[in-house]
Coordinates of C-alpha atoms and ligand atoms in Angstrom, one line a residue:
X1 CA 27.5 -47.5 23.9
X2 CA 30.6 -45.1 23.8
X3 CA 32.2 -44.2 26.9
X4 CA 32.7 -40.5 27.7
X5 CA 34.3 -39.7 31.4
X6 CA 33.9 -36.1 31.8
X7 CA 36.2 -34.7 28.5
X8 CA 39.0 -37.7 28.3
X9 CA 37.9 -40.0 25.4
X10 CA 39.4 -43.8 24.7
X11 CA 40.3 -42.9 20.7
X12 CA 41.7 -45.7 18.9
X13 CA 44.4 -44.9 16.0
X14 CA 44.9 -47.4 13.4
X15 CA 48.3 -46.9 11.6
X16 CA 49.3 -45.0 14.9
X17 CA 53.1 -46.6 15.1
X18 CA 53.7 -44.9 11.3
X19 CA 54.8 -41.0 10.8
X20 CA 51.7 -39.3 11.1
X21 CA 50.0 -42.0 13.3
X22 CA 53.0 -41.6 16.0
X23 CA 52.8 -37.6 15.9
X24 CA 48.6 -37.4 16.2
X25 CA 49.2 -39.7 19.4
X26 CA 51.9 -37.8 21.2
X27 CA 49.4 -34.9 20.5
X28 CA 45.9 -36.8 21.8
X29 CA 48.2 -37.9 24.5
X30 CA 48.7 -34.7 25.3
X31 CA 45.2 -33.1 25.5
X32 CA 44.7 -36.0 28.2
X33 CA 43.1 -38.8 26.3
X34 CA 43.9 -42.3 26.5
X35 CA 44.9 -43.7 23.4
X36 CA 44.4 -47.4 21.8
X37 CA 47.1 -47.6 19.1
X38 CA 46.5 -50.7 16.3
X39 CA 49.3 -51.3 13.8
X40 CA 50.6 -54.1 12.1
X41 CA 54.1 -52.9 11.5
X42 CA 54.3 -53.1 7.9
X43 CA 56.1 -49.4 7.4
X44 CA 55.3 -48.5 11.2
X45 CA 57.9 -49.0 13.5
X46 CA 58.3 -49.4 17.3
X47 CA 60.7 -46.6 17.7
X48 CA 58.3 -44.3 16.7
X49 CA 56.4 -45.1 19.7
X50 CA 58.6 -46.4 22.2
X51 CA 58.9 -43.0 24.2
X52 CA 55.1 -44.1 25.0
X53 CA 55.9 -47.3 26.2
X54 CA 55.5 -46.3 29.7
X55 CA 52.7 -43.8 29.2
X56 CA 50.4 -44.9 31.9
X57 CA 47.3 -43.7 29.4
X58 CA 48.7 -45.7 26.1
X59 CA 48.4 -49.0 25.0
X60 CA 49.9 -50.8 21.8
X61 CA 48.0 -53.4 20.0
X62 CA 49.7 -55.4 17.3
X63 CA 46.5 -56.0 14.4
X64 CA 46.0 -55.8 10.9
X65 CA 43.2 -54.2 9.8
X66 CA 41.8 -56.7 7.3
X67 CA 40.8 -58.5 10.2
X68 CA 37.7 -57.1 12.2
X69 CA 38.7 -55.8 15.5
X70 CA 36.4 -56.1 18.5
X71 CA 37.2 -52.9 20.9
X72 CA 35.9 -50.3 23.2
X73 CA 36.7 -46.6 22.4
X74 CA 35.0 -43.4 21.9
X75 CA 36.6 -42.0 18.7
X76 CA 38.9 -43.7 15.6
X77 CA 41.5 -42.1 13.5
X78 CA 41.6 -44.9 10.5
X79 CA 45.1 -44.1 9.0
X80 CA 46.3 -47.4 8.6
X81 CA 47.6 -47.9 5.1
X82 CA 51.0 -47.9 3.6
X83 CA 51.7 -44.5 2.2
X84 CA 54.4 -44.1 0.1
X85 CA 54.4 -45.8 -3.3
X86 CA 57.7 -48.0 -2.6
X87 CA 56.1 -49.5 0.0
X88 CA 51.9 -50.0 -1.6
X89 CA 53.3 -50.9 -4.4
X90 CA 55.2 -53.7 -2.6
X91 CA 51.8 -56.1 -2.4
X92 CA 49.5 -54.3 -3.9
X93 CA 46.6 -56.1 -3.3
X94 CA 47.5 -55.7 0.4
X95 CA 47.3 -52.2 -0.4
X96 CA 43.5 -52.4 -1.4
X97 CA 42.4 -54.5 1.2
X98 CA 44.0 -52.2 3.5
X99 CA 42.1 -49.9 2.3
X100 CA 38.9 -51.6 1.4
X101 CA 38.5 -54.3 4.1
X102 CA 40.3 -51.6 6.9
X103 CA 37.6 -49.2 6.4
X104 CA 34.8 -52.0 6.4
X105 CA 36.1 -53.4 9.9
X106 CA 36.8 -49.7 11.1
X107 CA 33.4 -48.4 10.2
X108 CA 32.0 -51.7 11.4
X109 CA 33.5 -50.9 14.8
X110 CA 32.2 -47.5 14.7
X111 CA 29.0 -48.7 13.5
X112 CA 28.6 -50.8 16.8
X113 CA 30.0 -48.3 19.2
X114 CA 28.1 -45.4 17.8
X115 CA 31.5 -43.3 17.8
X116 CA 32.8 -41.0 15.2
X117 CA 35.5 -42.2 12.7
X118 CA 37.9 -40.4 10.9
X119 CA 39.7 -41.3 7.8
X120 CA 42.3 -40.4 6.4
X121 CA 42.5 -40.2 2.8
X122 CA 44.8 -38.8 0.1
X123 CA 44.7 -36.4 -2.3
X124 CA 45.7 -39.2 -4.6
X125 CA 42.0 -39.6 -5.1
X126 CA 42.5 -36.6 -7.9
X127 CA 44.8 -38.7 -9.4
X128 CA 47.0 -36.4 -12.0
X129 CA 44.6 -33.5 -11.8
X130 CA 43.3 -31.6 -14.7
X131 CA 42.1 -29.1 -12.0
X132 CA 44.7 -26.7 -10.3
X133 CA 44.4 -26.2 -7.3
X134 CA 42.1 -29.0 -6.7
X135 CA 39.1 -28.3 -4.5
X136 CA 36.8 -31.1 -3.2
X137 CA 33.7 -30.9 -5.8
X138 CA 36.5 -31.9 -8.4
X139 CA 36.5 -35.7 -8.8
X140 CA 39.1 -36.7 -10.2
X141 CA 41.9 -38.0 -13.1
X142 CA 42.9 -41.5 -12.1
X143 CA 44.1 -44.2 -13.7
X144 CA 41.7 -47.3 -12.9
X145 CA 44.8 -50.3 -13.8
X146 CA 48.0 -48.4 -13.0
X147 CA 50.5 -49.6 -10.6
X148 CA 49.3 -46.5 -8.4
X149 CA 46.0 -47.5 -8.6
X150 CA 45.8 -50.0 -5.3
X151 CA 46.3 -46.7 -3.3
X152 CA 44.4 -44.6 -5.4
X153 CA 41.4 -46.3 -6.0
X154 CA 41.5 -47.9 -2.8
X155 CA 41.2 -44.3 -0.9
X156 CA 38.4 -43.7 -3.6
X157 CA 36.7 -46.5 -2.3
X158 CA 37.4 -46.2 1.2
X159 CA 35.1 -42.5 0.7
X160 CA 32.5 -44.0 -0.9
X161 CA 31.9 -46.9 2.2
X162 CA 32.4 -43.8 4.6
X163 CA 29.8 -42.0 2.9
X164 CA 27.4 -45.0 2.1
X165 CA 27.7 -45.9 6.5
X166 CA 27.1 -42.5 6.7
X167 CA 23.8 -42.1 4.8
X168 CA 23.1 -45.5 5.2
X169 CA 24.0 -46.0 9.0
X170 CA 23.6 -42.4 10.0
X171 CA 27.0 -42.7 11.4
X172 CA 29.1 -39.9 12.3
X173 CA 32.0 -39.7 9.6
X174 CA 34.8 -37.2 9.1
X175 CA 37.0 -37.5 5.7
X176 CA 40.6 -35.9 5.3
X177 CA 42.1 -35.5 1.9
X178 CA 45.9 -35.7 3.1
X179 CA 47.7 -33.5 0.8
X180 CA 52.1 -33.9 0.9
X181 CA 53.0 -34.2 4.4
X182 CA 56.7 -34.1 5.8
X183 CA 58.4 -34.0 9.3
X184 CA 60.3 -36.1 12.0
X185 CA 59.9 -40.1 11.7
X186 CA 59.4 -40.4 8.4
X187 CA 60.5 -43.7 6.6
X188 CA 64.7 -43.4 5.6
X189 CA 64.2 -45.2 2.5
X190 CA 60.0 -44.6 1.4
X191 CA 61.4 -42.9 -1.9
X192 CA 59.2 -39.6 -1.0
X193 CA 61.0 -36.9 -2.1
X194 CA 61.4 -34.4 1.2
X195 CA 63.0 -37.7 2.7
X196 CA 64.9 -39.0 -0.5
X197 CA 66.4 -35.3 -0.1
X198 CA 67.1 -34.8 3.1
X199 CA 69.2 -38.4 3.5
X200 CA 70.9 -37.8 -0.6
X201 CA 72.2 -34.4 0.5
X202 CA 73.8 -35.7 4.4
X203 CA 75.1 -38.5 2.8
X204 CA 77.0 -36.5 0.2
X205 CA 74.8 -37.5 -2.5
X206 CA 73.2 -36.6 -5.9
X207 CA 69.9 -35.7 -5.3
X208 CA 67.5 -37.3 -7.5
X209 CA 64.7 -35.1 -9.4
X210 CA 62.6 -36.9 -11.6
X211 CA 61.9 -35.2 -15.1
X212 CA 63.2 -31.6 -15.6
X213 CA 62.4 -30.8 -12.1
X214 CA 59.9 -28.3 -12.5
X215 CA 56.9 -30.2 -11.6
X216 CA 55.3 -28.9 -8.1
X217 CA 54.4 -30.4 -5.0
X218 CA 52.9 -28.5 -1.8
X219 CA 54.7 -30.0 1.8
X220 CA 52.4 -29.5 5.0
X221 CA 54.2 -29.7 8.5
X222 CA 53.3 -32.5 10.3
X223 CA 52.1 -30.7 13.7
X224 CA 50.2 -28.3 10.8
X225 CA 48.6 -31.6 9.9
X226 CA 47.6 -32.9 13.6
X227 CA 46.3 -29.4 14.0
X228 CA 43.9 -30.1 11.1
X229 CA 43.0 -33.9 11.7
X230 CA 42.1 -33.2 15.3
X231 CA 40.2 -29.9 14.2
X232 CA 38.2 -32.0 12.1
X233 CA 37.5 -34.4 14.3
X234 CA 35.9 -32.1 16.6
X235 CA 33.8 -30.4 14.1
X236 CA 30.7 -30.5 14.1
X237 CA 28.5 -33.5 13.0
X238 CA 27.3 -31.9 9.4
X239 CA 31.1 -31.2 8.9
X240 CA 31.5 -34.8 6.9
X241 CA 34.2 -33.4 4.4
X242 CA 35.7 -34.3 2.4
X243 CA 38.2 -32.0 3.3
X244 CA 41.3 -31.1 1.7
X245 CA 44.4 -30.7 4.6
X246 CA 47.8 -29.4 3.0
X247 CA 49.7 -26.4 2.6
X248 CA 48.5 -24.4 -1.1
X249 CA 52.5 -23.1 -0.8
X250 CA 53.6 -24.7 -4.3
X251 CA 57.8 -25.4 -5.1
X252 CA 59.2 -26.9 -7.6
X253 CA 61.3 -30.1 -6.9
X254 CA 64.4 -28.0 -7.9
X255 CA 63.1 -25.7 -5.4
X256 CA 62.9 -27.6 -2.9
X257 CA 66.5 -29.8 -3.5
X258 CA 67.8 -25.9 -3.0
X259 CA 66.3 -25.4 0.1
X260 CA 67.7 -29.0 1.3
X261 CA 70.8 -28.7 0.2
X262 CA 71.5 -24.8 2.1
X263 CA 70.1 -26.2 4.9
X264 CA 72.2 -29.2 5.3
X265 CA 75.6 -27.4 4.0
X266 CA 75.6 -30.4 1.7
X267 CA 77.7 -30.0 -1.8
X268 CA 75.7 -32.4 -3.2
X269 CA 75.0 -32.3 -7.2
X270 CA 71.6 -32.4 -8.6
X271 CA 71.1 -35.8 -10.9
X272 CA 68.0 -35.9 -13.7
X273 CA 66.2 -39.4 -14.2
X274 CA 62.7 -40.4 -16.0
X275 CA 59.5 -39.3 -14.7
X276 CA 58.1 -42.5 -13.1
X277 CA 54.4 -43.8 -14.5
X278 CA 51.5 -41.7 -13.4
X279 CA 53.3 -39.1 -11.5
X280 CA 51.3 -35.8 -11.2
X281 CA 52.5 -32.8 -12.8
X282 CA 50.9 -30.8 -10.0
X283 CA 49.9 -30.8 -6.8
X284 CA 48.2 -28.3 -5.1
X285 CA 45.2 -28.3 -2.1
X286 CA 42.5 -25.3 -2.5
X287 CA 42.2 -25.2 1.4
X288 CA 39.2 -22.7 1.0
X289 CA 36.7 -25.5 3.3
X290 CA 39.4 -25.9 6.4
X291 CA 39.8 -22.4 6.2
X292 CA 36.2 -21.3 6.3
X293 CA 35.0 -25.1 8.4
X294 CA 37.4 -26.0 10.7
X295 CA 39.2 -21.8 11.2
X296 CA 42.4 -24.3 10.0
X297 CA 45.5 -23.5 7.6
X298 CA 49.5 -24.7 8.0
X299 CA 51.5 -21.9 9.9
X300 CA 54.9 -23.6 9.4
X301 CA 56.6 -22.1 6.9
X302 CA 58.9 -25.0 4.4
X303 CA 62.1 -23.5 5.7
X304 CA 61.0 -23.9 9.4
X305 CA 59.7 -27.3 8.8
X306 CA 62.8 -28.5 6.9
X307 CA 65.2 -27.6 10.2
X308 CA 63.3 -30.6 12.6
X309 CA 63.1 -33.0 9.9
X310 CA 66.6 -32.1 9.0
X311 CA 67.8 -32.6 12.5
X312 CA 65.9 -36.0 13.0
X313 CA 67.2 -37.4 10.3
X314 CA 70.9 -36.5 11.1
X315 CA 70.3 -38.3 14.2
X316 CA 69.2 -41.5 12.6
X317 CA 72.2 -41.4 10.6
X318 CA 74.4 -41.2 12.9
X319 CA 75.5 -37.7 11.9
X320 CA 76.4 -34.7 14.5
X321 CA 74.7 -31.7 13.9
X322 CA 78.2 -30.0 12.2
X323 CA 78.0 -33.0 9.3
Ligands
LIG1 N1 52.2 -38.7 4.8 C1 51.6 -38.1 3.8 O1 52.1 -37.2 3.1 C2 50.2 -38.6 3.5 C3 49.5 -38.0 2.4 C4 48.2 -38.5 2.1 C5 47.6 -39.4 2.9 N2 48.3 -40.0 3.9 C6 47.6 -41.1 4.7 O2 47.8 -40.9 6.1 C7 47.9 -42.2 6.6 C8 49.3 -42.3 7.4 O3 50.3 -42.1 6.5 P1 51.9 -42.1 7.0 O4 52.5 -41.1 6.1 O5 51.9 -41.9 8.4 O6 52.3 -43.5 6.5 P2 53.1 -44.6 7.4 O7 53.4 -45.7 6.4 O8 54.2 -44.0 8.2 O9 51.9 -45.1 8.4 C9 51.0 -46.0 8.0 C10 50.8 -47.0 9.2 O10 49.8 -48.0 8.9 C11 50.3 -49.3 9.3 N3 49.6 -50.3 8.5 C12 49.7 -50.5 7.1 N4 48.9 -51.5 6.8 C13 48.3 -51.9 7.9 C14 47.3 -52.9 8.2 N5 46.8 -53.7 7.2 N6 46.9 -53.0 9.5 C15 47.4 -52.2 10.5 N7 48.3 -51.3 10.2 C16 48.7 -51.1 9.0 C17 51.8 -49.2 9.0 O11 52.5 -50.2 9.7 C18 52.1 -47.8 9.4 O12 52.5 -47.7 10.8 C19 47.8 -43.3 5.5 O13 46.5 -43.7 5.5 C20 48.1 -42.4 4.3 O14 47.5 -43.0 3.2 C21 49.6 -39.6 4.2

């Protein structure tokens, strides 16, 4: 039976020691709840959360979630998962039980407790779209046996068991389709490419742009992000998404290694290498639903976004702000 006291909610957060996990905390935190957070440290860290380690209403819990978990909370974010292809593609069957088997125990739990759950999912599940923008009736361009699939078609699958529990199980479910998300505490060396920038230009390095550099990507703030996840959360229960969360703002990478490089000073060069395997040409979210659903859309503008994550990442490496 899930325990409600008056509005302040026990809400577990798997993944919650990574970049988006940490940030959605702080933010629950804030708002009064008490937070369970379950991480096995794979591309988490502690740093992330040690400013909580003190917070009377926070509690670490170190877990993987391949292995079923046997709590008491009112509420789950499920973002546990390695995000950036360096680091799924690492073990990659890891990456699909992380996936597969984390959304089985999670939605397990939830099953139990009667609570909602939340997932967070990817717009990798549109693969290398042949829609643009993509919006959530399209299904789809992914390669089944590719060395992105583990993430891929682990998210794919991770939808279908939320959607089965939830016809099946009647359970409460709430899915996010995570579009590009950047900020504060993200991974150094997780070879995404608003972090490969960032740390290329302060170190007085080329910057690396894959092909010609006018593919596109769209970058989403991360307290734009929290916004959404939490809005979601707290829809209500016919509000199942999937929902597409991102900001439809489109750059290209040379774009955006302009932007990075006036706002660090840097006189880094730009450098062209291969395209890797099964990178998307495009990469937009129609963010129509949030709009209309959830009254949601990013307000941080790149420029404004770039300035914190700029600044944080300066300060892991050591660098004063005139560097
Ligand atoms: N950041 C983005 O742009 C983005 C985009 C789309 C989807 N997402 C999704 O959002 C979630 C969070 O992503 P992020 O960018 O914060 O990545 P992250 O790597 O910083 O965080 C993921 C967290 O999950 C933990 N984890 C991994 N495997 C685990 C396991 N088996 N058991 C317990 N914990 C485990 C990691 O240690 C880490 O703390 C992921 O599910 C990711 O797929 C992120």
């Amino acid at each position: 039976m899930a325990r409600i006291y008056e509005s302040r909610k026990r809400i577990l957060v798997t993944g919650g020691a990574g970049f988006l996990g940490s940030h959605l905390i702080d933010r629950l935190l804030g708002q009064g709840h008490e937070v369970l957070c379950v991480d096995n440290l794979f591309t988490g860290t502690k740093r992330n959360i040690e400013h909580l380690h003190s917070h009377p209403r926070f509690e670490f819990m170190r877990h993987d979630v391949t292995f079923p978990l046997f709590v008491e909370v009112d509420e789950i974010y499920n973002l546990a998962c390695p995000a950036s292809p360096i680091h799924y593609q690492h073990d990659p069957v890891q990456t699909t039980k992380t996936s597969v088997h984390g959304a089985i125990n999670m939605l397990g739990l939830a099953k139990r407790l009667r609570c909602r759950i939340l997932q967070a999912s990817t717009s990798e599940v549109y693969g290398d779209p042949s829609v643009h923008p993509q919006t959530e009736e399209y299904w789809g361009n992914v390669n089944p046996i590719g060395v992105r699939s583990c993430y891929d078609e682990g998210k794919r699958c991770a939808e279908t068991l939320f959607f089965d529990y939830h016809r099946q199980h009647r359970l409460e479910i709430k899915v996010a389709r995570i579009f590009n998300t950047y900020g504060p505490r993200m991974h150094l060396a997780d070879g995404r490419v608003v972090s490969n920038f960032v740390v290329q230009a302060l170190r007085g390095q080329s910057l690396t742009i894959y092909g010609d550099g006018s593919q596109t990507r769209s970058f989403c703030y991360v307290d734009d992000l929290v916004d959404g996840l939490i809005k979601l959360m707290e829809s209500p229960s016919e509000v199942t998404g999937p929902i597409n969360l991102g900001n439809p703002d489109e750059f290209t990478m040379r774009q955006l290694a302009e932007s990075v490089l006036k706002l660090t000073g840097s006189k880094s060069e730009m450098q062209l290498q291969p395209l890797p395997p099964d990178d998307p040409r495009q990469r937009q979210p129609d963010i129509t639903k949030a709009r209309q659903l959830l009254a949601w859309q990013p307000a941080t503008k790149l420029t404004d976004g770039l300035q914190p994550t700029v600044a944080y990442f300066r300060s892991l490496l050591g660098l004063s702000a005139s560097t």
